[in-house]
């Protein structure tokens, strides 16, 4: 490291609105701009925070960059100027936050901010708490409007200070400014080819079962497409196969996407709070009913007899078929977020299946054939053997589902949810939903 040069971490959040921009685009731009004041260290981070937060524009993302520089003030000045000019300030829900941490403060900030990062992924944090924390740590920060973006900006800095968490990669490409808002052109065939050549090292680019492209957004933001994968090499290999309209720039982010970092292990239903995401084991007590809109909901009971509604909503498509095959007595672990007293299932492990029976006419003890009804209230009779019986029989029925892990298809996947293809679980078979 050059003498006088120090490491600097920059966290940014909440710059976009539904009408445009994307914080990752600003991150990609700053990765280039800030080279005027120093050199980048490592990859930029794209972190996904609590997926249930209502203020989010789309995927509740924040970004962090790390530079080596002897001009931290100029870096802050430039970042603030870019955030001021590019953020969608006119939108009520856009409240940008910028945090800059200099090397001398890393040691003190690390344990506190890495814990804050984890809480921002799993919990709900107030703006006041974020502001007090930034002040107490003596950090350089800028909170625009109501300052909510400080929460994500601090969490992104915490993620940059902490190297222990499981990570994946996303290769993001951006459209040329003038075409933003128009229909995107990404050659569909090349996306399926890229998937064939790199899956399962890359995932969720396409949804084969539903014949859909998943990695090209439809909103009017600058992202053209994003390829997600386990390594830099894998996402680069996939992108090399893809044909598309001309791109303005691209950026490979290290990220917590596809890691299940948002899930908390819940011991029982009473542990569950709104706007949090859980893994919960229980017994199915009522089969799924399908309500208007095509959402399928069943009731799960924990060991203490407390129940919670578990839903496979319409966008989860074929996954609803799995849920509809559950019967009372099945033991499952459900994974998902809780809002409005309902668990929105992302994936599920069927631990054991209840025995199921159906009522049939009794079998004749002589010839083995099913007897016929002898008339209302008169039992059953086998004409050939002249045998009779008064009761029906309960015959075991084979289930049309097996134990193991099931998941929503890629078109319904949450950014943080770990696709089954990435799950290493020798105990149970996995059935990737694509
Ligand atoms: P962008 O591309 O602008 O980041 P987004 O979909 O990621 O879009 P934001 O616009 O960032 O969503 O809005 C989410 C807001 O919620 C941000 O202000 C962020 O600081 C805040 N936030 C994130 N996680 C939490 C949390 N756990 N508790 C409370 N607020 C949170």
Coordinates of C-alpha atoms and ligand atoms in Angstrom, one line a residue:
X1 CA 0.0 0.0 0.0
X2 CA 1.3 3.5 -0.8
X3 CA 2.2 5.6 2.2
X4 CA -0.5 8.0 3.2
X5 CA -3.1 5.9 1.3
X6 CA -5.8 4.4 3.5
X7 CA -8.6 1.9 2.9
X8 CA -12.0 3.5 2.7
X9 CA -15.4 1.8 2.6
X10 CA -18.4 3.5 1.0
X11 CA -22.0 2.3 1.7
X12 CA -24.9 3.6 -0.4
X13 CA -28.6 2.9 -0.4
X14 CA -32.1 4.0 -1.4
X15 CA -31.4 6.0 -4.6
X16 CA -34.1 4.7 -6.9
X17 CA -37.8 4.8 -7.5
X18 CA -40.1 2.6 -9.5
X19 CA -39.8 5.0 -12.4
X20 CA -36.0 4.6 -12.7
X21 CA -32.4 4.3 -11.5
X22 CA -31.0 1.4 -9.5
X23 CA -28.5 1.7 -6.6
X24 CA -26.3 -1.0 -8.3
X25 CA -26.0 1.2 -11.3
X26 CA -24.7 4.0 -9.2
X27 CA -22.3 1.6 -7.6
X28 CA -21.0 0.5 -11.0
X29 CA -20.6 4.1 -12.1
X30 CA -18.7 5.0 -8.8
X31 CA -16.4 2.0 -9.3
X32 CA -15.1 3.8 -12.4
X33 CA -15.4 7.5 -11.1
X34 CA -13.6 6.9 -7.9
X35 CA -10.5 5.7 -9.7
X36 CA -9.7 9.4 -10.0
X37 CA -9.1 9.5 -6.3
X38 CA -7.7 6.0 -5.6
X39 CA -7.8 2.4 -6.5
X40 CA -10.5 -0.2 -5.9
X41 CA -9.9 -3.0 -3.5
X42 CA -11.7 -6.2 -4.1
X43 CA -15.2 -6.5 -5.6
X44 CA -18.1 -4.2 -4.9
X45 CA -20.8 -5.7 -2.7
X46 CA -24.5 -6.0 -3.5
X47 CA -26.4 -6.9 -0.4
X48 CA -30.0 -7.8 -0.1
X49 CA -31.7 -6.8 3.1
X50 CA -34.9 -7.9 4.8
X51 CA -37.2 -8.9 1.9
X52 CA -40.4 -7.9 3.9
X53 CA -39.5 -4.2 4.3
X54 CA -42.4 -2.2 2.8
X55 CA -40.3 0.8 1.8
X56 CA -38.3 -1.2 -0.7
X57 CA -38.5 -0.2 -4.4
X58 CA -37.9 -3.7 -5.6
X59 CA -35.4 -6.1 -4.1
X60 CA -34.2 -4.2 -1.0
X61 CA -30.6 -3.9 -2.2
X62 CA -27.7 -1.8 -0.9
X63 CA -24.1 -1.5 -2.2
X64 CA -20.7 -1.1 -0.7
X65 CA -17.4 -0.3 -2.3
X66 CA -13.8 -0.4 -1.0
X67 CA -11.1 1.9 -2.2
X68 CA -7.5 2.7 -1.3
X69 CA -7.0 6.5 -1.3
X70 CA -5.4 9.5 0.4
X71 CA -8.3 11.7 -0.5
X72 CA -11.3 10.5 1.6
X73 CA -12.9 13.9 1.7
X74 CA -12.9 14.1 -2.1
X75 CA -14.4 10.6 -2.3
X76 CA -17.2 11.6 0.1
X77 CA -17.8 14.8 -1.9
X78 CA -18.0 13.0 -5.2
X79 CA -20.2 10.2 -3.9
X80 CA -22.6 12.8 -2.3
X81 CA -22.7 14.8 -5.5
X82 CA -23.5 11.7 -7.6
X83 CA -26.2 10.6 -5.2
X84 CA -27.7 14.1 -5.1
X85 CA -27.8 14.4 -8.9
X86 CA -28.8 10.8 -9.8
X87 CA -31.2 9.8 -7.0
X88 CA -35.0 9.9 -7.6
X89 CA -35.4 12.5 -4.9
X90 CA -38.9 13.5 -6.2
X91 CA -40.2 10.1 -5.1
X92 CA -41.5 10.1 -1.5
X93 CA -40.0 6.6 -0.9
X94 CA -36.5 7.6 -2.0
X95 CA -34.4 8.6 1.0
X96 CA -30.8 8.1 0.1
X97 CA -28.0 7.4 2.6
X98 CA -24.3 7.5 2.2
X99 CA -21.7 6.3 4.8
X100 CA -17.9 6.5 4.5
X101 CA -15.7 4.6 6.9
X102 CA -11.9 5.2 7.0
X103 CA -9.4 2.6 7.9
X104 CA -8.7 4.0 11.3
X105 CA -12.3 3.2 12.3
X106 CA -12.5 -0.3 10.9
X107 CA -11.6 -2.1 14.0
X108 CA -14.1 -0.3 16.2
X109 CA -16.8 -0.5 13.6
X110 CA -16.4 -4.1 12.5
X111 CA -18.1 -6.1 15.3
X112 CA -20.9 -3.5 15.6
X113 CA -21.6 -3.1 11.9
X114 CA -21.3 -6.8 11.0
X115 CA -24.0 -7.5 13.6
X116 CA -26.1 -4.6 12.2
X117 CA -25.7 -6.1 8.7
X118 CA -27.1 -9.4 9.9
X119 CA -30.0 -7.6 11.7
X120 CA -30.8 -5.5 8.6
X121 CA -31.1 -8.8 6.7
X122 CA -33.4 -10.5 9.3
X123 CA -34.9 -7.8 11.4
X124 CA -36.6 -4.4 11.2
X125 CA -34.5 -1.4 12.1
X126 CA -35.5 2.2 12.8
X127 CA -34.0 5.3 11.2
X128 CA -33.2 6.7 14.6
X129 CA -31.2 3.6 15.5
X130 CA -29.2 3.9 12.3
X131 CA -28.5 7.6 12.8
X132 CA -27.5 7.2 16.4
X133 CA -25.2 4.3 15.5
X134 CA -23.5 6.3 12.7
X135 CA -23.1 9.2 15.2
X136 CA -21.8 7.1 18.1
X137 CA -19.2 5.4 15.8
X138 CA -18.1 8.9 14.6
X139 CA -18.7 7.9 11.0
X140 CA -18.9 10.4 8.0
X141 CA -22.4 10.1 6.7
X142 CA -25.0 11.9 4.7
X143 CA -28.7 11.3 5.2
X144 CA -31.0 12.7 2.5
X145 CA -34.7 13.5 3.3
X146 CA -35.9 11.2 6.1
X147 CA -32.6 9.4 6.1
X148 CA -33.9 5.8 5.8
X149 CA -31.2 4.9 3.3
X150 CA -28.7 5.1 6.2
X151 CA -30.0 1.7 7.4
X152 CA -28.9 0.0 4.1
X153 CA -25.8 2.1 3.7
X154 CA -24.5 1.1 7.2
X155 CA -25.5 -2.5 6.7
X156 CA -23.5 -2.6 3.4
X157 CA -20.5 -1.2 5.2
X158 CA -20.9 -3.9 7.8
X159 CA -21.0 -6.5 5.1
X160 CA -17.8 -5.1 3.6
X161 CA -16.0 -5.2 7.0
X162 CA -17.1 -8.8 7.6
X163 CA -15.6 -11.5 5.3
X164 CA -17.2 -14.5 7.0
X165 CA -20.6 -14.7 5.3
X166 CA -21.4 -17.1 2.5
X167 CA -21.4 -15.2 -0.8
X168 CA -22.3 -15.6 -4.5
X169 CA -21.8 -13.4 -7.6
X170 CA -24.0 -11.4 -9.9
X171 CA -22.7 -10.0 -13.3
X172 CA -24.9 -7.0 -14.0
X173 CA -25.1 -5.3 -17.4
X174 CA -26.5 -1.8 -17.9
X175 CA -28.4 -0.3 -20.8
X176 CA -27.3 2.9 -22.6
X177 CA -29.0 5.9 -21.0
X178 CA -30.9 6.9 -24.0
X179 CA -32.7 3.6 -24.4
X180 CA -33.8 3.2 -20.7
X181 CA -37.5 2.6 -20.4
X182 CA -37.8 1.0 -23.9
X183 CA -38.2 -2.7 -24.6
X184 CA -35.0 -4.6 -23.8
X185 CA -33.3 -6.8 -26.4
X186 CA -31.6 -9.9 -25.1
X187 CA -31.5 -12.9 -27.4
X188 CA -33.6 -15.5 -25.6
X189 CA -31.9 -18.5 -27.3
X190 CA -28.5 -17.2 -26.1
X191 CA -29.8 -17.0 -22.6
X192 CA -31.0 -20.6 -22.7
X193 CA -27.6 -21.6 -24.2
X194 CA -25.7 -19.7 -21.5
X195 CA -27.8 -21.6 -18.9
X196 CA -27.2 -25.0 -20.5
X197 CA -23.4 -24.3 -20.5
X198 CA -23.1 -23.0 -17.0
X199 CA -26.0 -24.4 -14.8
X200 CA -25.7 -25.2 -11.9
X201 CA -22.7 -22.9 -11.4
X202 CA -25.1 -20.2 -12.6
X203 CA -28.7 -20.3 -11.7
X204 CA -32.0 -18.4 -12.1
X205 CA -31.2 -17.0 -15.5
X206 CA -34.1 -18.9 -17.0
X207 CA -37.1 -20.9 -15.8
X208 CA -37.2 -24.0 -17.9
X209 CA -40.4 -25.5 -16.5
X210 CA -42.4 -22.3 -17.2
X211 CA -40.4 -21.4 -20.3
X212 CA -39.5 -18.0 -19.0
X213 CA -36.5 -15.7 -19.0
X214 CA -35.9 -14.6 -15.4
X215 CA -32.6 -12.6 -15.6
X216 CA -34.0 -9.6 -17.7
X217 CA -36.1 -7.2 -15.6
X218 CA -39.2 -5.5 -17.0
X219 CA -39.0 -2.3 -14.9
X220 CA -37.7 1.0 -16.4
X221 CA -34.3 0.8 -14.7
X222 CA -30.9 0.7 -16.3
X223 CA -30.3 -3.0 -15.7
X224 CA -30.3 -5.0 -19.0
X225 CA -29.7 -8.4 -17.4
X226 CA -28.0 -10.0 -14.4
X227 CA -26.4 -13.4 -14.3
X228 CA -26.2 -15.1 -10.8
X229 CA -23.7 -17.7 -10.0
X230 CA -21.4 -19.4 -7.5
X231 CA -18.1 -17.9 -8.9
X232 CA -16.9 -14.9 -10.9
X233 CA -15.6 -17.4 -13.6
X234 CA -19.1 -19.0 -13.9
X235 CA -21.0 -15.7 -14.4
X236 CA -18.3 -14.5 -16.8
X237 CA -18.6 -17.7 -18.8
X238 CA -22.4 -17.3 -19.1
X239 CA -22.2 -13.7 -20.1
X240 CA -19.7 -14.5 -22.9
X241 CA -22.5 -16.6 -24.6
X242 CA -25.2 -14.0 -24.4
X243 CA -26.2 -11.7 -27.3
X244 CA -28.0 -8.5 -26.6
X245 CA -28.4 -4.8 -27.4
X246 CA -25.3 -2.8 -26.8
X247 CA -24.4 -2.3 -23.1
X248 CA -23.2 0.9 -21.5
X249 CA -21.2 -0.7 -18.7
X250 CA -21.2 -3.8 -16.5
X251 CA -20.1 -4.7 -13.0
X252 CA -19.6 -8.0 -11.1
X253 CA -20.8 -7.8 -7.6
X254 CA -20.1 -10.1 -4.7
X255 CA -23.5 -10.7 -3.0
X256 CA -25.5 -12.5 -0.3
X257 CA -28.1 -13.5 -2.9
X258 CA -29.1 -17.2 -3.0
X259 CA -27.8 -17.9 0.6
X260 CA -30.9 -18.0 2.8
X261 CA -29.2 -15.4 5.0
X262 CA -32.7 -14.0 5.9
X263 CA -34.0 -17.2 7.5
X264 CA -34.3 -17.5 11.3
X265 CA -34.8 -20.9 12.9
X266 CA -38.2 -20.7 14.7
X267 CA -38.7 -23.2 17.5
X268 CA -42.4 -22.7 17.5
X269 CA -45.3 -20.5 16.1
X270 CA -45.1 -18.3 19.2
X271 CA -41.5 -17.2 18.2
X272 CA -42.8 -15.9 14.9
X273 CA -43.1 -12.1 14.3
X274 CA -44.4 -10.2 11.4
X275 CA -41.9 -9.0 8.8
X276 CA -39.4 -11.7 9.6
X277 CA -38.4 -14.9 7.7
X278 CA -38.3 -18.3 9.2
X279 CA -37.7 -22.1 9.0
X280 CA -40.5 -23.8 11.0
X281 CA -41.1 -27.4 11.5
X282 CA -44.7 -28.7 12.1
X283 CA -47.5 -31.0 11.1
X284 CA -50.1 -30.3 8.4
X285 CA -53.5 -30.1 10.1
X286 CA -55.7 -29.1 7.2
X287 CA -55.1 -29.7 3.5
X288 CA -54.6 -26.8 1.2
X289 CA -57.6 -24.8 0.1
X290 CA -57.2 -22.7 -3.1
X291 CA -58.7 -19.3 -2.8
X292 CA -59.7 -16.7 -5.4
X293 CA -56.6 -15.6 -7.3
X294 CA -55.2 -19.2 -7.3
X295 CA -53.4 -19.0 -3.9
X296 CA -53.2 -22.3 -2.0
X297 CA -53.1 -22.2 1.8
X298 CA -52.8 -25.0 4.4
X299 CA -52.6 -24.9 8.2
X300 CA -49.4 -26.0 10.0
X301 CA -49.4 -26.9 13.7
X302 CA -46.3 -26.8 16.0
X303 CA -45.5 -29.2 18.9
X304 CA -47.5 -26.9 21.3
X305 CA -50.6 -27.0 19.1
X306 CA -50.3 -23.5 17.8
X307 CA -51.1 -23.0 14.2
X308 CA -50.1 -20.7 11.3
X309 CA -51.4 -20.4 7.7
X310 CA -48.8 -21.3 5.1
X311 CA -49.3 -20.0 1.6
X312 CA -48.1 -20.9 -1.9
X313 CA -49.3 -17.8 -3.8
X314 CA -50.3 -17.8 -7.4
X315 CA -46.9 -16.5 -8.8
X316 CA -45.3 -19.7 -7.4
X317 CA -47.0 -21.6 -10.2
X318 CA -46.3 -25.3 -10.2
X319 CA -45.1 -25.3 -6.6
X320 CA -48.8 -25.0 -5.6
X321 CA -49.2 -28.6 -6.9
X322 CA -46.8 -29.8 -4.2
X323 CA -48.7 -27.9 -1.5
X324 CA -52.0 -29.3 -2.7
X325 CA -50.8 -32.8 -2.3
X326 CA -50.1 -32.4 1.5
X327 CA -52.6 -34.1 3.8
X328 CA -53.1 -33.9 7.6
X329 CA -50.4 -35.7 9.5
X330 CA -47.6 -34.9 7.0
X331 CA -44.5 -33.5 8.8
X332 CA -42.8 -30.6 7.0
X333 CA -40.3 -27.7 7.5
X334 CA -41.5 -24.6 5.8
X335 CA -39.1 -21.7 4.8
X336 CA -40.4 -18.2 4.1
X337 CA -41.4 -14.8 5.2
X338 CA -44.3 -13.9 7.5
X339 CA -46.6 -11.0 6.7
X340 CA -50.3 -10.6 7.7
X341 CA -50.1 -13.8 9.9
X342 CA -49.3 -15.9 6.9
X343 CA -46.0 -17.6 6.0
X344 CA -45.2 -17.0 2.3
X345 CA -43.4 -20.3 1.4
X346 CA -40.2 -20.2 -0.6
X347 CA -39.3 -23.8 -0.1
X348 CA -40.3 -26.8 2.0
X349 CA -38.9 -30.0 3.2
X350 CA -41.3 -32.9 3.5
X351 CA -39.9 -34.9 6.4
X352 CA -42.5 -37.7 6.6
X353 CA -45.8 -38.6 4.9
X354 CA -48.9 -39.6 6.8
X355 CA -50.5 -42.9 5.8
X356 CA -53.6 -42.3 3.8
X357 CA -56.5 -44.7 3.3
X358 CA -59.6 -44.9 1.2
X359 CA -62.9 -46.6 1.9
X360 CA -63.6 -49.5 -0.4
X361 CA -66.2 -52.3 -0.5
X362 CA -64.8 -55.3 1.5
X363 CA -62.9 -58.1 -0.3
X364 CA -64.4 -61.5 -0.4
X365 CA -62.5 -63.9 1.9
X366 CA -62.8 -66.7 -0.6
X367 CA -62.2 -65.3 -4.1
X368 CA -60.5 -61.9 -3.0
X369 CA -62.7 -59.9 -5.4
X370 CA -64.5 -56.8 -4.0
X371 CA -68.0 -57.5 -2.8
X372 CA -71.1 -55.7 -4.2
X373 CA -73.5 -53.7 -2.1
X374 CA -76.5 -55.8 -1.0
X375 CA -78.8 -52.8 -0.9
X376 CA -79.2 -49.8 1.3
X377 CA -78.2 -50.7 4.9
X378 CA -77.8 -54.4 4.1
X379 CA -74.0 -54.7 3.9
X380 CA -72.0 -56.3 1.1
X381 CA -72.2 -59.7 -0.6
X382 CA -70.2 -61.8 -3.0
X383 CA -72.8 -63.5 -5.3
X384 CA -70.3 -66.1 -6.5
X385 CA -69.1 -67.4 -3.1
X386 CA -72.2 -66.4 -1.2
X387 CA -70.1 -64.6 1.5
X388 CA -71.1 -61.3 3.1
X389 CA -69.8 -58.5 5.2
X390 CA -71.4 -55.6 7.0
X391 CA -68.6 -52.9 6.9
X392 CA -66.4 -51.2 4.3
X393 CA -62.7 -51.6 4.4
X394 CA -60.0 -49.0 4.7
X395 CA -57.4 -49.6 2.0
X396 CA -53.9 -47.9 2.1
X397 CA -53.5 -45.4 -0.8
X398 CA -50.1 -44.7 -2.3
X399 CA -49.1 -41.0 -2.0
X400 CA -48.5 -39.0 -5.1
X401 CA -45.5 -37.1 -3.5
X402 CA -42.3 -38.2 -1.8
X403 CA -40.3 -36.9 1.1
X404 CA -37.6 -34.3 0.3
X405 CA -37.1 -30.6 -0.6
X406 CA -39.4 -28.7 -2.9
X407 CA -39.1 -25.1 -4.0
X408 CA -40.8 -22.3 -5.9
X409 CA -39.7 -22.0 -9.5
X410 CA -37.0 -19.5 -10.5
X411 CA -39.7 -17.0 -11.8
X412 CA -41.0 -16.7 -8.2
X413 CA -37.6 -16.8 -6.4
X414 CA -36.7 -14.2 -3.8
X415 CA -33.2 -12.7 -4.2
X416 CA -32.0 -14.1 -0.9
X417 CA -33.6 -17.6 -1.2
X418 CA -31.1 -20.4 -1.7
X419 CA -32.0 -22.4 -4.8
X420 CA -32.2 -26.1 -4.0
X421 CA -29.4 -26.8 -6.5
X422 CA -27.1 -24.9 -4.1
X423 CA -28.3 -26.8 -1.1
X424 CA -26.1 -29.6 0.3
X425 CA -28.4 -32.0 2.3
X426 CA -27.5 -35.7 2.1
X427 CA -30.4 -36.6 4.3
X428 CA -33.2 -35.7 1.9
X429 CA -33.6 -35.8 -1.9
X430 CA -34.0 -32.4 -3.5
X431 CA -36.4 -31.6 -6.3
X432 CA -35.2 -28.3 -7.9
X433 CA -38.2 -26.5 -9.3
X434 CA -37.2 -25.6 -12.8
Ligands
LIG1 P1 -32.5 0.6 -4.4 O1 -32.0 0.1 -5.7 O2 -32.7 2.1 -4.3 O3 -31.6 0.2 -3.2 P2 -34.5 -1.3 -3.3 O4 -35.6 -2.0 -3.8 O5 -33.3 -2.0 -2.9 O6 -34.0 -0.1 -4.2 P3 -34.7 0.8 -1.4 O7 -35.1 1.9 -2.4 O8 -33.3 0.8 -1.0 O9 -35.1 -0.6 -2.0 O10 -35.6 0.9 -0.1 C1 -35.4 0.1 1.0 C2 -35.3 1.0 2.2 O11 -35.5 0.2 3.4 C3 -33.9 1.6 2.3 O12 -34.1 3.0 2.8 C4 -33.2 0.8 3.4 O13 -32.3 1.5 4.1 C5 -34.4 0.4 4.2 N1 -34.2 -0.9 4.9 C6 -33.4 -1.9 4.4 N2 -33.4 -2.9 5.3 C7 -34.1 -2.5 6.4 C8 -34.5 -3.1 7.6 N3 -34.1 -4.3 7.9 N4 -35.2 -2.4 8.5 C9 -35.7 -1.2 8.2 N5 -35.4 -0.5 7.0 C10 -34.6 -1.2 6.1

